[in-house]
Amino acid sequence: MFYGKLVAGLIGLLVGGPIGLIIGVFIGHQFDRGLRRTMEANSPENIARLKARFFETIFLLLGHMAKADGRISQQEIDHTEMIIRQMGLDGGQRQRAIELFKQGAAPGFDVRVTISAFLELCGRQPQLRQTLLMFLVSLALVDHGIELQERRVLDNIAGLLGFNPAQLDHLLRMAQAQEQFHHRPGGAGGESGPDRLQAAYAALGVSPDVSDRDLKKAYRKLMSENHPDKLIARGVPEDMLKVATEKSQEITAAYELVSRSRK
């Protein structure tokens, strides 16, 4: 990586002489370093490491959340098995997921170490941090509610990931509202009661007085964040894409309901 230093150095020399050369080389060095980091971040090897770390972190934290109230219920075990089935994991992957879940549920598990390891590899990608948190929120809502102990664990995880309580509350409201549109394409056959319409706005993360332009912008942003190709590029394992696909369907159903109500 020397093209940045070469070009910027020559421009600096022509414009400012020897001093310009020094300044140009310095600026070019910063450009070369940034370009190298970008290329390394998008390399197949790094994407593979991101996917492995994302997979490990998800199941470790699921085990940690399940043990939040002191015991792992049969419902939580069934829920984890359902996730594994949805992801279509093979025998080896399934066994690895179960092992990670048990590690996360063990008394000596240190959530700070797990989050720190995740951030060390993935921390430069803010969207990947939010994706991890949204997966945990969505999975915690499968039983249509978050218990007090689960909420405390989510608060702690969110804080370690760099999200403040207000941001977590916003994500929770969106996820809980989006859940109402699960498997209900087109707004559940055209239902448009005031409560459901309010939930649709909440699912999109906007208020009812939002302009049509900003409404569409919010919808496109959410769809972009859950687009399979972009999630894979960030390092989300292909196995986790089913959850993202369902989330996209919920967002679309909410947007269609709001759009119909405005016509």
PDB file of C-alpha atoms in Angstrom:
ATOM      1  CA  MET A   1       0.000   0.000   0.000  1.00  0.00           C
ATOM      2  CA  PHE A   2       1.984   2.998  -1.263  1.00  0.00           C
ATOM      3  CA  TYR A   3      -0.149   4.589  -3.990  1.00  0.00           C
ATOM      4  CA  GLY A   4      -1.730   7.069  -1.577  1.00  0.00           C
ATOM      5  CA  LYS A   5       1.671   8.219  -0.303  1.00  0.00           C
ATOM      6  CA  LEU A   6       3.028   8.429  -3.847  1.00  0.00           C
ATOM      7  CA  VAL A   7       0.163  10.467  -5.318  1.00  0.00           C
ATOM      8  CA  ALA A   8      -0.370  12.732  -2.303  1.00  0.00           C
ATOM      9  CA  GLY A   9       3.380  13.242  -1.950  1.00  0.00           C
ATOM     10  CA  LEU A  10       3.777  14.322  -5.576  1.00  0.00           C
ATOM     11  CA  ILE A  11       0.828  16.709  -5.315  1.00  0.00           C
ATOM     12  CA  GLY A  12       2.243  18.136  -2.089  1.00  0.00           C
ATOM     13  CA  LEU A  13       5.678  18.588  -3.695  1.00  0.00           C
ATOM     14  CA  LEU A  14       4.224  20.417  -6.678  1.00  0.00           C
ATOM     15  CA  VAL A  15       2.026  22.658  -4.559  1.00  0.00           C
ATOM     16  CA  GLY A  16       4.156  23.304  -1.490  1.00  0.00           C
ATOM     17  CA  GLY A  17       7.666  22.138  -2.186  1.00  0.00           C
ATOM     18  CA  PRO A  18       9.539  20.014   0.405  1.00  0.00           C
ATOM     19  CA  ILE A  19       7.125  20.898   3.208  1.00  0.00           C
ATOM     20  CA  GLY A  20       4.185  20.033   0.945  1.00  0.00           C
ATOM     21  CA  LEU A  21       5.873  16.720   0.164  1.00  0.00           C
ATOM     22  CA  ILE A  22       6.054  15.833   3.861  1.00  0.00           C
ATOM     23  CA  ILE A  23       2.419  16.790   4.433  1.00  0.00           C
ATOM     24  CA  GLY A  24       1.328  14.917   1.298  1.00  0.00           C
ATOM     25  CA  VAL A  25       3.171  11.744   2.306  1.00  0.00           C
ATOM     26  CA  PHE A  26       1.543  11.888   5.747  1.00  0.00           C
ATOM     27  CA  ILE A  27      -1.954  12.303   4.266  1.00  0.00           C
ATOM     28  CA  GLY A  28      -1.255   9.542   1.738  1.00  0.00           C
ATOM     29  CA  HIS A  29      -0.115   7.238   4.538  1.00  0.00           C
ATOM     30  CA  GLN A  30      -3.427   7.723   6.349  1.00  0.00           C
ATOM     31  CA  PHE A  31      -5.279   6.953   3.123  1.00  0.00           C
ATOM     32  CA  ASP A  32      -3.230   3.791   2.503  1.00  0.00           C
ATOM     33  CA  ARG A  33      -3.788   2.590   6.058  1.00  0.00           C
ATOM     34  CA  GLY A  34      -7.557   3.138   5.815  1.00  0.00           C
ATOM     35  CA  LEU A  35      -7.702   1.352   2.466  1.00  0.00           C
ATOM     36  CA  ARG A  36      -5.757  -1.599   3.847  1.00  0.00           C
ATOM     37  CA  ARG A  37      -8.105  -1.908   6.810  1.00  0.00           C
ATOM     38  CA  THR A  38     -11.121  -1.837   4.497  1.00  0.00           C
ATOM     39  CA  MET A  39      -9.667  -4.553   2.268  1.00  0.00           C
ATOM     40  CA  GLU A  40      -8.766  -6.712   5.262  1.00  0.00           C
ATOM     41  CA  ALA A  41     -12.237  -6.277   6.779  1.00  0.00           C
ATOM     42  CA  ASN A  42     -13.884  -7.464   3.557  1.00  0.00           C
ATOM     43  CA  SER A  43     -11.533 -10.377   2.929  1.00  0.00           C
ATOM     44  CA  PRO A  44     -13.046 -13.915   2.855  1.00  0.00           C
ATOM     45  CA  GLU A  45     -10.874 -14.927   5.787  1.00  0.00           C
ATOM     46  CA  ASN A  46     -12.096 -12.056   7.957  1.00  0.00           C
ATOM     47  CA  ILE A  47     -15.742 -12.650   7.001  1.00  0.00           C
ATOM     48  CA  ALA A  48     -15.322 -16.295   8.042  1.00  0.00           C
ATOM     49  CA  ARG A  49     -13.912 -15.207  11.411  1.00  0.00           C
ATOM     50  CA  LEU A  50     -16.795 -12.761  11.880  1.00  0.00           C
ATOM     51  CA  LYS A  51     -19.369 -15.470  11.162  1.00  0.00           C
ATOM     52  CA  ALA A  52     -17.749 -17.904  13.599  1.00  0.00           C
ATOM     53  CA  ARG A  53     -17.587 -15.276  16.343  1.00  0.00           C
ATOM     54  CA  PHE A  54     -21.198 -14.171  15.719  1.00  0.00           C
ATOM     55  CA  PHE A  55     -22.404 -17.790  15.951  1.00  0.00           C
ATOM     56  CA  GLU A  56     -20.481 -18.404  19.169  1.00  0.00           C
ATOM     57  CA  THR A  57     -21.621 -15.158  20.775  1.00  0.00           C
ATOM     58  CA  ILE A  58     -25.301 -15.734  19.991  1.00  0.00           C
ATOM     59  CA  PHE A  59     -25.498 -19.158  21.659  1.00  0.00           C
ATOM     60  CA  LEU A  60     -23.301 -18.185  24.601  1.00  0.00           C
ATOM     61  CA  LEU A  61     -25.561 -15.228  25.328  1.00  0.00           C
ATOM     62  CA  LEU A  62     -28.710 -17.305  24.831  1.00  0.00           C
ATOM     63  CA  GLY A  63     -27.482 -19.682  27.531  1.00  0.00           C
ATOM     64  CA  HIS A  64     -26.656 -16.710  29.743  1.00  0.00           C
ATOM     65  CA  MET A  65     -30.138 -15.244  29.271  1.00  0.00           C
ATOM     66  CA  ALA A  66     -31.836 -18.577  29.906  1.00  0.00           C
ATOM     67  CA  LYS A  67     -30.052 -18.917  33.255  1.00  0.00           C
ATOM     68  CA  ALA A  68     -30.855 -15.322  34.242  1.00  0.00           C
ATOM     69  CA  ASP A  69     -33.567 -16.395  36.720  1.00  0.00           C
ATOM     70  CA  GLY A  70     -31.391 -19.121  38.265  1.00  0.00           C
ATOM     71  CA  ARG A  71     -32.762 -22.092  36.341  1.00  0.00           C
ATOM     72  CA  ILE A  72     -33.291 -23.188  32.758  1.00  0.00           C
ATOM     73  CA  SER A  73     -36.920 -24.078  32.131  1.00  0.00           C
ATOM     74  CA  GLN A  74     -38.155 -26.693  29.694  1.00  0.00           C
ATOM     75  CA  GLN A  75     -39.723 -23.880  27.699  1.00  0.00           C
ATOM     76  CA  GLU A  76     -36.310 -22.248  27.297  1.00  0.00           C
ATOM     77  CA  ILE A  77     -34.786 -25.568  26.237  1.00  0.00           C
ATOM     78  CA  ASP A  78     -37.586 -26.099  23.705  1.00  0.00           C
ATOM     79  CA  HIS A  79     -37.079 -22.536  22.487  1.00  0.00           C
ATOM     80  CA  THR A  80     -33.366 -23.124  21.898  1.00  0.00           C
ATOM     81  CA  GLU A  81     -34.102 -26.380  20.075  1.00  0.00           C
ATOM     82  CA  MET A  82     -36.575 -24.483  17.884  1.00  0.00           C
ATOM     83  CA  ILE A  83     -33.889 -21.944  16.995  1.00  0.00           C
ATOM     84  CA  ILE A  84     -31.499 -24.749  16.068  1.00  0.00           C
ATOM     85  CA  ARG A  85     -34.167 -26.350  13.865  1.00  0.00           C
ATOM     86  CA  GLN A  86     -34.973 -23.025  12.207  1.00  0.00           C
ATOM     87  CA  MET A  87     -31.311 -22.505  11.438  1.00  0.00           C
ATOM     88  CA  GLY A  88     -31.103 -25.956   9.832  1.00  0.00           C
ATOM     89  CA  LEU A  89     -27.869 -26.840  11.637  1.00  0.00           C
ATOM     90  CA  ASP A  90     -26.242 -30.161  10.845  1.00  0.00           C
ATOM     91  CA  GLY A  91     -25.196 -32.644  13.539  1.00  0.00           C
ATOM     92  CA  GLY A  92     -21.840 -31.052  14.271  1.00  0.00           C
ATOM     93  CA  GLN A  93     -23.177 -27.502  14.274  1.00  0.00           C
ATOM     94  CA  ARG A  94     -26.080 -28.516  16.499  1.00  0.00           C
ATOM     95  CA  GLN A  95     -23.733 -30.095  19.024  1.00  0.00           C
ATOM     96  CA  ARG A  96     -21.533 -27.000  18.982  1.00  0.00           C
ATOM     97  CA  ALA A  97     -24.560 -24.752  19.554  1.00  0.00           C
ATOM     98  CA  ILE A  98     -25.650 -26.862  22.553  1.00  0.00           C
ATOM     99  CA  GLU A  99     -22.146 -26.780  24.011  1.00  0.00           C
ATOM    100  CA  LEU A 100     -21.996 -23.008  23.684  1.00  0.00           C
ATOM    101  CA  PHE A 101     -25.455 -22.667  25.257  1.00  0.00           C
ATOM    102  CA  LYS A 102     -24.307 -24.744  28.246  1.00  0.00           C
ATOM    103  CA  GLN A 103     -21.136 -22.672  28.588  1.00  0.00           C
ATOM    104  CA  GLY A 104     -23.197 -19.491  28.660  1.00  0.00           C
ATOM    105  CA  ALA A 105     -25.484 -20.974  31.318  1.00  0.00           C
ATOM    106  CA  ALA A 106     -22.609 -22.172  33.527  1.00  0.00           C
ATOM    107  CA  PRO A 107     -22.127 -20.402  36.894  1.00  0.00           C
ATOM    108  CA  GLY A 108     -18.650 -19.151  36.020  1.00  0.00           C
ATOM    109  CA  PHE A 109     -19.612 -17.617  32.675  1.00  0.00           C
ATOM    110  CA  ASP A 110     -18.259 -14.084  32.256  1.00  0.00           C
ATOM    111  CA  VAL A 111     -20.430 -12.126  29.847  1.00  0.00           C
ATOM    112  CA  ARG A 112     -17.892  -9.301  29.772  1.00  0.00           C
ATOM    113  CA  VAL A 113     -15.205 -11.570  28.322  1.00  0.00           C
ATOM    114  CA  THR A 114     -17.591 -12.797  25.614  1.00  0.00           C
ATOM    115  CA  ILE A 115     -18.693  -9.288  24.631  1.00  0.00           C
ATOM    116  CA  SER A 116     -15.101  -8.051  24.718  1.00  0.00           C
ATOM    117  CA  ALA A 117     -14.021 -10.829  22.330  1.00  0.00           C
ATOM    118  CA  PHE A 118     -16.932  -9.996  20.033  1.00  0.00           C
ATOM    119  CA  LEU A 119     -16.101  -6.290  20.015  1.00  0.00           C
ATOM    120  CA  GLU A 120     -12.421  -6.946  19.401  1.00  0.00           C
ATOM    121  CA  LEU A 121     -13.308  -8.568  16.093  1.00  0.00           C
ATOM    122  CA  CYS A 122     -16.599  -6.889  15.203  1.00  0.00           C
ATOM    123  CA  GLY A 123     -16.609  -3.630  17.161  1.00  0.00           C
ATOM    124  CA  ARG A 124     -15.696  -1.470  14.174  1.00  0.00           C
ATOM    125  CA  GLN A 125     -19.011  -2.353  12.545  1.00  0.00           C
ATOM    126  CA  PRO A 126     -21.786  -0.581  14.509  1.00  0.00           C
ATOM    127  CA  GLN A 127     -24.497  -2.260  12.445  1.00  0.00           C
ATOM    128  CA  LEU A 128     -23.192  -5.707  13.381  1.00  0.00           C
ATOM    129  CA  ARG A 129     -23.418  -4.802  17.076  1.00  0.00           C
ATOM    130  CA  GLN A 130     -27.026  -3.704  16.593  1.00  0.00           C
ATOM    131  CA  THR A 131     -27.791  -6.841  14.580  1.00  0.00           C
ATOM    132  CA  LEU A 132     -26.500  -9.013  17.433  1.00  0.00           C
ATOM    133  CA  LEU A 133     -28.629  -7.140  19.972  1.00  0.00           C
ATOM    134  CA  MET A 134     -31.733  -7.299  17.740  1.00  0.00           C
ATOM    135  CA  PHE A 135     -31.324 -11.059  17.319  1.00  0.00           C
ATOM    136  CA  LEU A 136     -31.217 -11.458  21.103  1.00  0.00           C
ATOM    137  CA  VAL A 137     -34.245  -9.173  21.549  1.00  0.00           C
ATOM    138  CA  SER A 138     -36.223 -11.058  18.897  1.00  0.00           C
ATOM    139  CA  LEU A 139     -35.360 -14.409  20.410  1.00  0.00           C
ATOM    140  CA  ALA A 140     -36.239 -13.198  23.902  1.00  0.00           C
ATOM    141  CA  LEU A 141     -39.675 -12.138  22.625  1.00  0.00           C
ATOM    142  CA  VAL A 142     -40.588 -15.546  21.223  1.00  0.00           C
ATOM    143  CA  ASP A 143     -42.693 -16.275  24.318  1.00  0.00           C
ATOM    144  CA  HIS A 144     -44.457 -12.879  23.810  1.00  0.00           C
ATOM    145  CA  GLY A 145     -42.747 -11.094  26.661  1.00  0.00           C
ATOM    146  CA  ILE A 146     -39.479 -10.405  28.463  1.00  0.00           C
ATOM    147  CA  GLU A 147     -39.206 -11.331  32.122  1.00  0.00           C
ATOM    148  CA  LEU A 148     -37.533  -9.009  34.609  1.00  0.00           C
ATOM    149  CA  GLN A 149     -34.383 -11.141  34.811  1.00  0.00           C
ATOM    150  CA  GLU A 150     -34.123 -11.320  31.026  1.00  0.00           C
ATOM    151  CA  ARG A 151     -34.499  -7.556  30.813  1.00  0.00           C
ATOM    152  CA  ARG A 152     -31.676  -7.071  33.298  1.00  0.00           C
ATOM    153  CA  VAL A 153     -29.429  -9.317  31.220  1.00  0.00           C
ATOM    154  CA  LEU A 154     -30.403  -7.439  28.053  1.00  0.00           C
ATOM    155  CA  ASP A 155     -29.667  -4.118  29.778  1.00  0.00           C
ATOM    156  CA  ASN A 156     -26.213  -5.373  30.724  1.00  0.00           C
ATOM    157  CA  ILE A 157     -25.464  -6.797  27.269  1.00  0.00           C
ATOM    158  CA  ALA A 158     -26.703  -3.651  25.551  1.00  0.00           C
ATOM    159  CA  GLY A 159     -24.510  -1.499  27.777  1.00  0.00           C
ATOM    160  CA  LEU A 160     -21.443  -3.633  27.054  1.00  0.00           C
ATOM    161  CA  LEU A 161     -22.190  -3.325  23.330  1.00  0.00           C
ATOM    162  CA  GLY A 162     -22.305   0.462  23.625  1.00  0.00           C
ATOM    163  CA  PHE A 163     -26.085   1.072  23.653  1.00  0.00           C
ATOM    164  CA  ASN A 164     -27.687   3.289  26.275  1.00  0.00           C
ATOM    165  CA  PRO A 165     -31.030   2.422  27.988  1.00  0.00           C
ATOM    166  CA  ALA A 166     -33.006   4.762  25.713  1.00  0.00           C
ATOM    167  CA  GLN A 167     -31.638   3.051  22.599  1.00  0.00           C
ATOM    168  CA  LEU A 168     -32.481  -0.380  23.990  1.00  0.00           C
ATOM    169  CA  ASP A 169     -36.013   0.762  24.870  1.00  0.00           C
ATOM    170  CA  HIS A 170     -36.434   2.008  21.293  1.00  0.00           C
ATOM    171  CA  LEU A 171     -35.271  -1.326  19.856  1.00  0.00           C
ATOM    172  CA  LEU A 172     -37.542  -3.239  22.238  1.00  0.00           C
ATOM    173  CA  ARG A 173     -40.598  -1.179  21.274  1.00  0.00           C
ATOM    174  CA  MET A 174     -39.863  -1.766  17.598  1.00  0.00           C
ATOM    175  CA  ALA A 175     -39.314  -5.507  18.067  1.00  0.00           C
ATOM    176  CA  GLN A 176     -42.458  -5.943  20.190  1.00  0.00           C
ATOM    177  CA  ALA A 177     -44.531  -4.050  17.631  1.00  0.00           C
ATOM    178  CA  GLN A 178     -43.010  -5.980  14.724  1.00  0.00           C
ATOM    179  CA  GLU A 179     -43.930  -9.220  16.484  1.00  0.00           C
ATOM    180  CA  GLN A 180     -47.618  -8.345  16.005  1.00  0.00           C
ATOM    181  CA  PHE A 181     -47.097  -8.617  12.241  1.00  0.00           C
ATOM    182  CA  HIS A 182     -45.422 -12.016  12.381  1.00  0.00           C
ATOM    183  CA  HIS A 183     -46.728 -14.251   9.581  1.00  0.00           C
ATOM    184  CA  ARG A 184     -49.408 -11.695   8.678  1.00  0.00           C
ATOM    185  CA  PRO A 185     -48.498 -10.482   5.202  1.00  0.00           C
ATOM    186  CA  GLY A 186     -50.308  -7.367   4.068  1.00  0.00           C
ATOM    187  CA  GLY A 187     -51.339  -6.364   7.574  1.00  0.00           C
ATOM    188  CA  ALA A 188     -53.397  -9.447   8.461  1.00  0.00           C
ATOM    189  CA  GLY A 189     -56.023  -9.215   5.775  1.00  0.00           C
ATOM    190  CA  GLY A 190     -56.490  -5.458   5.892  1.00  0.00           C
ATOM    191  CA  GLU A 191     -57.098  -4.920   9.616  1.00  0.00           C
ATOM    192  CA  SER A 192     -56.552  -1.252  10.360  1.00  0.00           C
ATOM    193  CA  GLY A 193     -57.825  -0.542  13.855  1.00  0.00           C
ATOM    194  CA  PRO A 194     -56.205   2.348  15.744  1.00  0.00           C
ATOM    195  CA  ASP A 195     -54.199   0.076  18.060  1.00  0.00           C
ATOM    196  CA  ARG A 196     -52.863  -1.982  15.192  1.00  0.00           C
ATOM    197  CA  LEU A 197     -52.041   1.121  13.171  1.00  0.00           C
ATOM    198  CA  GLN A 198     -50.184   2.553  16.160  1.00  0.00           C
ATOM    199  CA  ALA A 199     -48.238  -0.715  16.403  1.00  0.00           C
ATOM    200  CA  ALA A 200     -47.355  -0.441  12.715  1.00  0.00           C
ATOM    201  CA  TYR A 201     -45.809   2.983  13.260  1.00  0.00           C
ATOM    202  CA  ALA A 202     -43.904   1.658  16.287  1.00  0.00           C
ATOM    203  CA  ALA A 203     -42.679  -1.318  14.249  1.00  0.00           C
ATOM    204  CA  LEU A 204     -41.118   1.118  11.790  1.00  0.00           C
ATOM    205  CA  GLY A 205     -39.613   3.229  14.571  1.00  0.00           C
ATOM    206  CA  VAL A 206     -41.513   6.401  13.587  1.00  0.00           C
ATOM    207  CA  SER A 207     -44.345   8.513  14.984  1.00  0.00           C
ATOM    208  CA  PRO A 208     -47.778   8.839  13.318  1.00  0.00           C
ATOM    209  CA  ASP A 209     -47.041  12.422  12.267  1.00  0.00           C
ATOM    210  CA  VAL A 210     -44.028  11.386  10.180  1.00  0.00           C
ATOM    211  CA  SER A 211     -44.007  12.671   6.599  1.00  0.00           C
ATOM    212  CA  ASP A 212     -44.516  10.261   3.702  1.00  0.00           C
ATOM    213  CA  ARG A 213     -40.934  10.862   2.621  1.00  0.00           C
ATOM    214  CA  ASP A 214     -39.431  10.085   6.042  1.00  0.00           C
ATOM    215  CA  LEU A 215     -41.754   7.109   6.421  1.00  0.00           C
ATOM    216  CA  LYS A 216     -40.423   5.590   3.212  1.00  0.00           C
ATOM    217  CA  LYS A 217     -36.863   6.419   4.262  1.00  0.00           C
ATOM    218  CA  ALA A 218     -37.322   4.638   7.611  1.00  0.00           C
ATOM    219  CA  TYR A 219     -38.820   1.604   5.870  1.00  0.00           C
ATOM    220  CA  ARG A 220     -35.985   1.367   3.344  1.00  0.00           C
ATOM    221  CA  LYS A 221     -33.399   1.703   6.125  1.00  0.00           C
ATOM    222  CA  LEU A 222     -34.936  -1.167   8.094  1.00  0.00           C
ATOM    223  CA  MET A 223     -35.167  -3.353   4.991  1.00  0.00           C
ATOM    224  CA  SER A 224     -31.543  -2.577   4.155  1.00  0.00           C
ATOM    225  CA  GLU A 225     -30.446  -3.516   7.686  1.00  0.00           C
ATOM    226  CA  ASN A 226     -32.180  -6.898   7.346  1.00  0.00           C
ATOM    227  CA  HIS A 227     -31.188  -7.631   3.732  1.00  0.00           C
ATOM    228  CA  PRO A 228     -29.602 -11.131   3.566  1.00  0.00           C
ATOM    229  CA  ASP A 229     -26.733 -10.100   1.293  1.00  0.00           C
ATOM    230  CA  LYS A 230     -25.736  -7.230   3.564  1.00  0.00           C
ATOM    231  CA  LEU A 231     -26.018  -9.378   6.694  1.00  0.00           C
ATOM    232  CA  ILE A 232     -23.765 -12.023   5.151  1.00  0.00           C
ATOM    233  CA  ALA A 233     -21.252  -9.335   4.159  1.00  0.00           C
ATOM    234  CA  ARG A 234     -21.190  -8.088   7.756  1.00  0.00           C
ATOM    235  CA  GLY A 235     -20.429 -11.574   9.052  1.00  0.00           C
ATOM    236  CA  VAL A 236     -23.854 -12.874  10.084  1.00  0.00           C
ATOM    237  CA  PRO A 237     -23.946 -16.654   9.463  1.00  0.00           C
ATOM    238  CA  GLU A 238     -26.271 -17.856   6.700  1.00  0.00           C
ATOM    239  CA  ASP A 239     -27.973 -20.015   9.328  1.00  0.00           C
ATOM    240  CA  MET A 240     -29.271 -16.882  11.070  1.00  0.00           C
ATOM    241  CA  LEU A 241     -30.852 -15.397   7.949  1.00  0.00           C
ATOM    242  CA  LYS A 242     -34.251 -17.033   8.517  1.00  0.00           C
ATOM    243  CA  VAL A 243     -34.780 -14.763  11.514  1.00  0.00           C
ATOM    244  CA  ALA A 244     -33.829 -11.730   9.395  1.00  0.00           C
ATOM    245  CA  THR A 245     -36.162 -12.848   6.590  1.00  0.00           C
ATOM    246  CA  GLU A 246     -39.081 -13.116   9.003  1.00  0.00           C
ATOM    247  CA  LYS A 247     -38.179  -9.702  10.399  1.00  0.00           C
ATOM    248  CA  SER A 248     -38.285  -8.228   6.880  1.00  0.00           C
ATOM    249  CA  GLN A 249     -41.743  -9.727   6.339  1.00  0.00           C
ATOM    250  CA  GLU A 250     -42.989  -8.163   9.580  1.00  0.00           C
ATOM    251  CA  ILE A 251     -41.563  -4.756   8.610  1.00  0.00           C
ATOM    252  CA  THR A 252     -43.156  -4.963   5.177  1.00  0.00           C
ATOM    253  CA  ALA A 253     -46.545  -5.893   6.650  1.00  0.00           C
ATOM    254  CA  ALA A 254     -46.376  -2.904   9.013  1.00  0.00           C
ATOM    255  CA  TYR A 255     -45.364  -0.539   6.198  1.00  0.00           C
ATOM    256  CA  GLU A 256     -48.165  -1.755   3.931  1.00  0.00           C
ATOM    257  CA  LEU A 257     -50.711  -1.162   6.685  1.00  0.00           C
ATOM    258  CA  VAL A 258     -49.489   2.394   7.263  1.00  0.00           C
ATOM    259  CA  SER A 259     -49.394   3.076   3.505  1.00  0.00           C
ATOM    260  CA  ARG A 260     -52.978   1.869   3.064  1.00  0.00           C
ATOM    261  CA  SER A 261     -54.164   4.033   5.946  1.00  0.00           C
ATOM    262  CA  ARG A 262     -52.657   7.141   4.298  1.00  0.00           C
ATOM    263  CA  LYS A 263     -54.312   6.685   0.911  1.00  0.00           C
TER     264      LYS A 263
END
